GROMACS .gro file of C-alpha atoms in nm:
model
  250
    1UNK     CA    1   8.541   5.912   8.235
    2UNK     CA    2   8.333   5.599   8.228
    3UNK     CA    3   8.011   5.765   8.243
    4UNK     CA    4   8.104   6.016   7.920
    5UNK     CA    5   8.225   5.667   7.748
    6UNK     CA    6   7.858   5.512   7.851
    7UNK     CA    7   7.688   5.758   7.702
    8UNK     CA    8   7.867   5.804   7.371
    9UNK     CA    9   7.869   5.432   7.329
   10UNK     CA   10   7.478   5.418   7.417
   11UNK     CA   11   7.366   5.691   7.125
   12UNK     CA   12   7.644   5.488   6.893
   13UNK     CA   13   7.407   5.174   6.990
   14UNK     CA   14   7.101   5.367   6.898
   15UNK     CA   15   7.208   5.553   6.562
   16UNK     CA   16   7.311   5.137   6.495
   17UNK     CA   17   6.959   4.989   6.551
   18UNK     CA   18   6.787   5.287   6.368
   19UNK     CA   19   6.998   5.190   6.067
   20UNK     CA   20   6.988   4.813   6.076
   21UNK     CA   21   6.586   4.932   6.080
   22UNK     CA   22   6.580   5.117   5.821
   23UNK     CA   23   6.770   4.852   5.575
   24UNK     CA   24   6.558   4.577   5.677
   25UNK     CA   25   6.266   4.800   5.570
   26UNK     CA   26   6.447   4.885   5.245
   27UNK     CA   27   6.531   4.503   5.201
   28UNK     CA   28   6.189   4.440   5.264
   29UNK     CA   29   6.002   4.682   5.003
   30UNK     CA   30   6.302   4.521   4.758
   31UNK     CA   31   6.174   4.182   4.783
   32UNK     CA   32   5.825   4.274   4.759
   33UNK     CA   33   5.884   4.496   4.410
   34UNK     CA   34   6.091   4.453   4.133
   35UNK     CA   35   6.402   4.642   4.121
   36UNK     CA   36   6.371   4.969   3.883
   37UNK     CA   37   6.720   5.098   3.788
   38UNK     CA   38   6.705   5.469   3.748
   39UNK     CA   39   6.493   5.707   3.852
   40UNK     CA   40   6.130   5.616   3.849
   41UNK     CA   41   5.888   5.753   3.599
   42UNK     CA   42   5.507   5.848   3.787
   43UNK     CA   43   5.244   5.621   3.609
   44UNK     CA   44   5.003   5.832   3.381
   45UNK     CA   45   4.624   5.675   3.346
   46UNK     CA   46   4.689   5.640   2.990
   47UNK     CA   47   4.965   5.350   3.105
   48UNK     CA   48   4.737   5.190   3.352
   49UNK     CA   49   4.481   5.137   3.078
   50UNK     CA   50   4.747   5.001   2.813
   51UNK     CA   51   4.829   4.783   3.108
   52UNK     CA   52   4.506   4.658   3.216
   53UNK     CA   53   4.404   4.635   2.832
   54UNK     CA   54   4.720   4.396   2.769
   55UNK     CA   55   4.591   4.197   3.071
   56UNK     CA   56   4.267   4.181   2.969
   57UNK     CA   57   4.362   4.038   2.603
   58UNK     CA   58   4.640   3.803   2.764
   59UNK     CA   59   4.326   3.672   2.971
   60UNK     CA   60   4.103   3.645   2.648
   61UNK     CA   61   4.373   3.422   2.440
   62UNK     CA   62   4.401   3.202   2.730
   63UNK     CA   63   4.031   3.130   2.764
   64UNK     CA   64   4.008   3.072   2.412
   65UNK     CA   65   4.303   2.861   2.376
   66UNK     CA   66   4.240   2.630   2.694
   67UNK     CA   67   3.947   2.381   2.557
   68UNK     CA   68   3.590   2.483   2.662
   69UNK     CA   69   3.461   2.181   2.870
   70UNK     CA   70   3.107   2.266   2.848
   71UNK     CA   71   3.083   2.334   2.474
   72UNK     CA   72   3.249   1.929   2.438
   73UNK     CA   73   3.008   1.769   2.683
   74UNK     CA   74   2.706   1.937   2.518
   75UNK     CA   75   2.822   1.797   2.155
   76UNK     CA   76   2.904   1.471   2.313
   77UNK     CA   77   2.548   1.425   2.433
   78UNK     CA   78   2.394   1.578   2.121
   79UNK     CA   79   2.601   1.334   1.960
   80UNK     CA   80   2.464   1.048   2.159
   81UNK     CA   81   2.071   1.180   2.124
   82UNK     CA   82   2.085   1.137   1.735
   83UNK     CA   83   2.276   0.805   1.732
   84UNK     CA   84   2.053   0.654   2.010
   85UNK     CA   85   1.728   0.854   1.750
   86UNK     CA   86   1.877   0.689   1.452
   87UNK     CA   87   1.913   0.341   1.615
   88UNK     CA   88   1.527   0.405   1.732
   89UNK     CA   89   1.417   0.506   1.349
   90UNK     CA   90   1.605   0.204   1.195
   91UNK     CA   91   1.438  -0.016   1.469
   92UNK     CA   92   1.040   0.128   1.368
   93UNK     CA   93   1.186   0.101   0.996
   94UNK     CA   94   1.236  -0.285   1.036
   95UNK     CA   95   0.932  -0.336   1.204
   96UNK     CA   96   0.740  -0.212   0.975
   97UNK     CA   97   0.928  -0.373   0.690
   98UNK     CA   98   0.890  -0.713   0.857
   99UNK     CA   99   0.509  -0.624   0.886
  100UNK     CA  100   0.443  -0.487   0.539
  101UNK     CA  101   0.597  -0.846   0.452
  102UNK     CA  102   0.387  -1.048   0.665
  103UNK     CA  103   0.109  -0.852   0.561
  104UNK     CA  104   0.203  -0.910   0.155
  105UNK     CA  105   0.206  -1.309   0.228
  106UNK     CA  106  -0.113  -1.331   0.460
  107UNK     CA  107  -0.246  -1.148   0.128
  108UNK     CA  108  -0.075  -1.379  -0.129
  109UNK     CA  109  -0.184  -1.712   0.097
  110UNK     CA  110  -0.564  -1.494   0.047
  111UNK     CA  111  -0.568  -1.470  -0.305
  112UNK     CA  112  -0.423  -1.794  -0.351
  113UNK     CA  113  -0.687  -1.955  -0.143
  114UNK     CA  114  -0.953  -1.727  -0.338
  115UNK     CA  115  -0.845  -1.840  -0.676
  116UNK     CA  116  -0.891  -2.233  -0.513
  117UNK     CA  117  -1.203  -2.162  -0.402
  118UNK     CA  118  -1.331  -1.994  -0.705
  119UNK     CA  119  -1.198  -2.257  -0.946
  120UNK     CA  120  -1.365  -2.493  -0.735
  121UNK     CA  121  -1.691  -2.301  -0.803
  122UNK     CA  122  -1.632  -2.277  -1.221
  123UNK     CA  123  -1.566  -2.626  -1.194
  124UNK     CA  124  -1.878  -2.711  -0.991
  125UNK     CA  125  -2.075  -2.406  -1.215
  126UNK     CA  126  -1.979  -2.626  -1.530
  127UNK     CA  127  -2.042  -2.942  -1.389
  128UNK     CA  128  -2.402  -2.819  -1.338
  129UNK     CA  129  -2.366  -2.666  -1.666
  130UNK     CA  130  -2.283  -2.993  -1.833
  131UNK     CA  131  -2.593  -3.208  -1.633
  132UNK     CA  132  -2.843  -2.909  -1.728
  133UNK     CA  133  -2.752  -2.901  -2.095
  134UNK     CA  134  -2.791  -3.304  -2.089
  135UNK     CA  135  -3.113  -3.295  -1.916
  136UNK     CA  136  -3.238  -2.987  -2.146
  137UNK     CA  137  -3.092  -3.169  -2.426
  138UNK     CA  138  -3.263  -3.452  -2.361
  139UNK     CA  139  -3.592  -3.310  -2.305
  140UNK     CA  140  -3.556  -3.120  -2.619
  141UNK     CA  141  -3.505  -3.511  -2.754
  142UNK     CA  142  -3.832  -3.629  -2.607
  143UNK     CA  143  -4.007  -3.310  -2.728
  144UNK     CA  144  -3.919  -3.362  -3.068
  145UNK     CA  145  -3.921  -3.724  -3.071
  146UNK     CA  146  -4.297  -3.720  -2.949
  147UNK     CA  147  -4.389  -3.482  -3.215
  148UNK     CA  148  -4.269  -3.718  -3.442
  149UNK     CA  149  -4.438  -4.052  -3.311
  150UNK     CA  150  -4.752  -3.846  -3.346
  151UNK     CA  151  -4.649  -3.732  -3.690
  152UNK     CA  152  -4.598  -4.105  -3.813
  153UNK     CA  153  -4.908  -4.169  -3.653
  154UNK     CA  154  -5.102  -3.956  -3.883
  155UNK     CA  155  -5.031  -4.091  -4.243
  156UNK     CA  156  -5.193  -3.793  -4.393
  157UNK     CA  157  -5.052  -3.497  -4.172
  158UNK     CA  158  -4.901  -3.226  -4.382
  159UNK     CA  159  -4.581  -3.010  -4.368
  160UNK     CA  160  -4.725  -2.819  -4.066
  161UNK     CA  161  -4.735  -3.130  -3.848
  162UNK     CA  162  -4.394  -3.216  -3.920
  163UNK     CA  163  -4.124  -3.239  -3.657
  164UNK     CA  164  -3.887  -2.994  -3.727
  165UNK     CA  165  -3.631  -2.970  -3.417
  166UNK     CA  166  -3.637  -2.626  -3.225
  167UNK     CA  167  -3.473  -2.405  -3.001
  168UNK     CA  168  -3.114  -2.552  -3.104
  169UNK     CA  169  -2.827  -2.372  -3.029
  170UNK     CA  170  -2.642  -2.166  -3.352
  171UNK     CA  171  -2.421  -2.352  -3.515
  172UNK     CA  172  -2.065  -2.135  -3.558
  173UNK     CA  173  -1.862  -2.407  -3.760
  174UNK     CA  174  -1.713  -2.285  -4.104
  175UNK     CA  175  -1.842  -2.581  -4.328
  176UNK     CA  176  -2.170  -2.779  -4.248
  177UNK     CA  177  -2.473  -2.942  -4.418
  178UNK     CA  178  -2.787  -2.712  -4.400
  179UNK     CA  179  -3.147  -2.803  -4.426
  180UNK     CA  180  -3.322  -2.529  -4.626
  181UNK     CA  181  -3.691  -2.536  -4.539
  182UNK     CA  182  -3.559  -2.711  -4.195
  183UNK     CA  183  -3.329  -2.406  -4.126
  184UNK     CA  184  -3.095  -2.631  -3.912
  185UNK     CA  185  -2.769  -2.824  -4.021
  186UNK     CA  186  -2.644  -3.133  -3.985
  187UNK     CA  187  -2.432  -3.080  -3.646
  188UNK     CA  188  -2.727  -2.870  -3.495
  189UNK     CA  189  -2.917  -3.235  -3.568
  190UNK     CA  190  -2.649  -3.396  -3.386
  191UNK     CA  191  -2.663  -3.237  -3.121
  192UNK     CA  192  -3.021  -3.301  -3.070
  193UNK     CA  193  -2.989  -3.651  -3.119
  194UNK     CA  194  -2.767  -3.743  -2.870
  195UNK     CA  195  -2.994  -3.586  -2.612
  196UNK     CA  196  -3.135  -3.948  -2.659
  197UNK     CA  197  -2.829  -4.159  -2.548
  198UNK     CA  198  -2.874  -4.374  -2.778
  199UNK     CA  199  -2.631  -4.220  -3.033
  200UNK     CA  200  -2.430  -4.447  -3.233
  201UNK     CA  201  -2.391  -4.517  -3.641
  202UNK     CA  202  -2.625  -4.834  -3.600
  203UNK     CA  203  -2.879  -4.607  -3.419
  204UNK     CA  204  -2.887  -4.332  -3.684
  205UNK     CA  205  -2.905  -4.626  -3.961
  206UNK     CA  206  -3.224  -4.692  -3.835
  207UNK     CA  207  -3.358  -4.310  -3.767
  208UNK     CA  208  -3.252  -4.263  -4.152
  209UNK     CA  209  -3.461  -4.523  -4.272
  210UNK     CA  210  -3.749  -4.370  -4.087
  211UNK     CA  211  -3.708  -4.019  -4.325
  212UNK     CA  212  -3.670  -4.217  -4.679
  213UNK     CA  213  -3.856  -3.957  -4.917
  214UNK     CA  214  -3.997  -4.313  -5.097
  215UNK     CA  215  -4.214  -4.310  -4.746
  216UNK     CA  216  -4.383  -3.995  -4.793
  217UNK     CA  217  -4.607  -4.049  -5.129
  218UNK     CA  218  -4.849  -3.787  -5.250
  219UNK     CA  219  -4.708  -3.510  -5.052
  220UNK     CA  220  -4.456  -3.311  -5.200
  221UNK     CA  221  -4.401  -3.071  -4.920
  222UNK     CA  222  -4.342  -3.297  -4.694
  223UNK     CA  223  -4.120  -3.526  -4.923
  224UNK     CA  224  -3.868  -3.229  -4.946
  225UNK     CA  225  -3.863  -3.230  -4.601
  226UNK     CA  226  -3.780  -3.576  -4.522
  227UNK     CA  227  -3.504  -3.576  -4.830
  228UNK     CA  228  -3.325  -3.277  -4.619
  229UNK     CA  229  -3.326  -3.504  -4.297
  230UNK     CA  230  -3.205  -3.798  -4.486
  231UNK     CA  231  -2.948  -3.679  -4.608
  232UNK     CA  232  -2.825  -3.467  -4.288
  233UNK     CA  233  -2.845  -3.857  -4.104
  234UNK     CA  234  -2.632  -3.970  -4.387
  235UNK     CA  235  -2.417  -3.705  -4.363
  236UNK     CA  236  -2.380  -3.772  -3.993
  237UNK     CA  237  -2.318  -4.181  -4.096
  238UNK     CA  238  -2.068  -4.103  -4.326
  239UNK     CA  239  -1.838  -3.859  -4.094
  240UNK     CA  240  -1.655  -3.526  -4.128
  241UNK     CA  241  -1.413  -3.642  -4.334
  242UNK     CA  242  -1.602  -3.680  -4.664
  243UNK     CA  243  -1.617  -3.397  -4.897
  244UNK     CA  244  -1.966  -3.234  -4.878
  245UNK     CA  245  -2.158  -3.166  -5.198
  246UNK     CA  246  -2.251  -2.839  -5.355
  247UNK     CA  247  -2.594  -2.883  -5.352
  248UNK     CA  248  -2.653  -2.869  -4.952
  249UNK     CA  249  -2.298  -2.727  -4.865
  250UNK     CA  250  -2.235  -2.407  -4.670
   0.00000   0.00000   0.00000
């Protein structure tokens, strides 16, 4: 009797593990893939690509949603290259502003040191002007003033000999005594007179007296010439403020 019991109880022990086996297997597969309820459907390859395609879109919307970390660092250093280019162009923009502005004063001090220097010439030109027309007015003086000593000295010389005053610069006032046969007026005589530095009314008193007509007897010529420079040195007695006459005025 015990050995029949062994036995029976030994294939009972058996038939036991084989079972608690096979449901920790089935336990096993359950917790490794969802549960399906109802009788499985076989997978066509028209499903598997839906599936993978779903996937593959689900993937796509992620990337595109989650920020792109190299596109942002490449914009932030673009960004950086033109502000760091525009602080460089302002910079060279400066300079050269502060160097067209240097270079406009060095030019202005220039010019403004040209303009000394050439008004310092005009007035040094005119200066020398001013001493050449006195020494060329007084030689003109002494030329004319010897050709009258050696007119006086002849008391017969005729209208050819007679000093009449040359190479005197035009006269260009409106209103003026002229000398006819002369062919100069009264402030071309003036000029020519004070090329002696002696010019002065008592002076000319005594040059008029010289050319009195009354002096020059006999010749008629020359009498009309003295009368025209006697009364040009009266003229230049009496002043520009008398009226002039209609028989010499101009």
């Amino acid at each position: 009797m015990p050995e029949k019991m062994r036995s029976k109880s030994s294939k009972a022990t058996a038939h036991q593990v084989k079972a608690r086996k096979a449901t920790a297997r089935r336990n096993l597969y359950r917790k490794t893939e969802p549960l399906s309820t109802g009788k499985e459907e076989p997978q066509t390859e028209e499903g598997s690509k839906s599936k993978s395609g779903k996937e593959e879109e689900e993937s796509e919307a992620e990337s595109h949603n989650q920020p792109d970390n190299r596109f942002t660092k490449t914009t932030w250093s673009k960004g950086k290259k033109a502000q760091k280019r525009a602080e460089r162009n302002a910079g060279e923009k400066k300079a050269k502003r502060e160097k067209k502005i240097k270079a406009e004063a060095e030019e202005a001090r220039a010019r403004e040191q040209k303009l000394k220097e050439e008004a310092e010439e005009a007035r040094a030109q005119s200066q020398a002007h001013v001493h050449q027309q006195r020494m060329s007015a007084q030689k003109r003086y002494e030329q004319w003033a010897s050709a009258g000593t050696d007119f006086f000295a002849d008391r017969h010389a005729s209208a050819r000999k007679f000093p009449i005053p040359k190479s005197l610069k035009f006269c260009t006032k409106s209103v003026c005594i002229k000398g006819e046969k002369l062919g100069i007026c009264h402030h071309q005589l003036k000029e020519l007179l004070r090329g002696s530095g002696l010019y002065d009314v008592s002076w000319l008193k005594k040059e008029r007296l010289r050319w009195h007509p009354d002096k020059f007897p006999g010749r008629e010529e020359v009498k009309e010439l003295a009368q025209e420079m006697f009364q040009m040195l009266q003229r230049l007695i009496d002043g520009d403020n008398i009226k002039i006459g209609s028989s010499m005025g101009r």
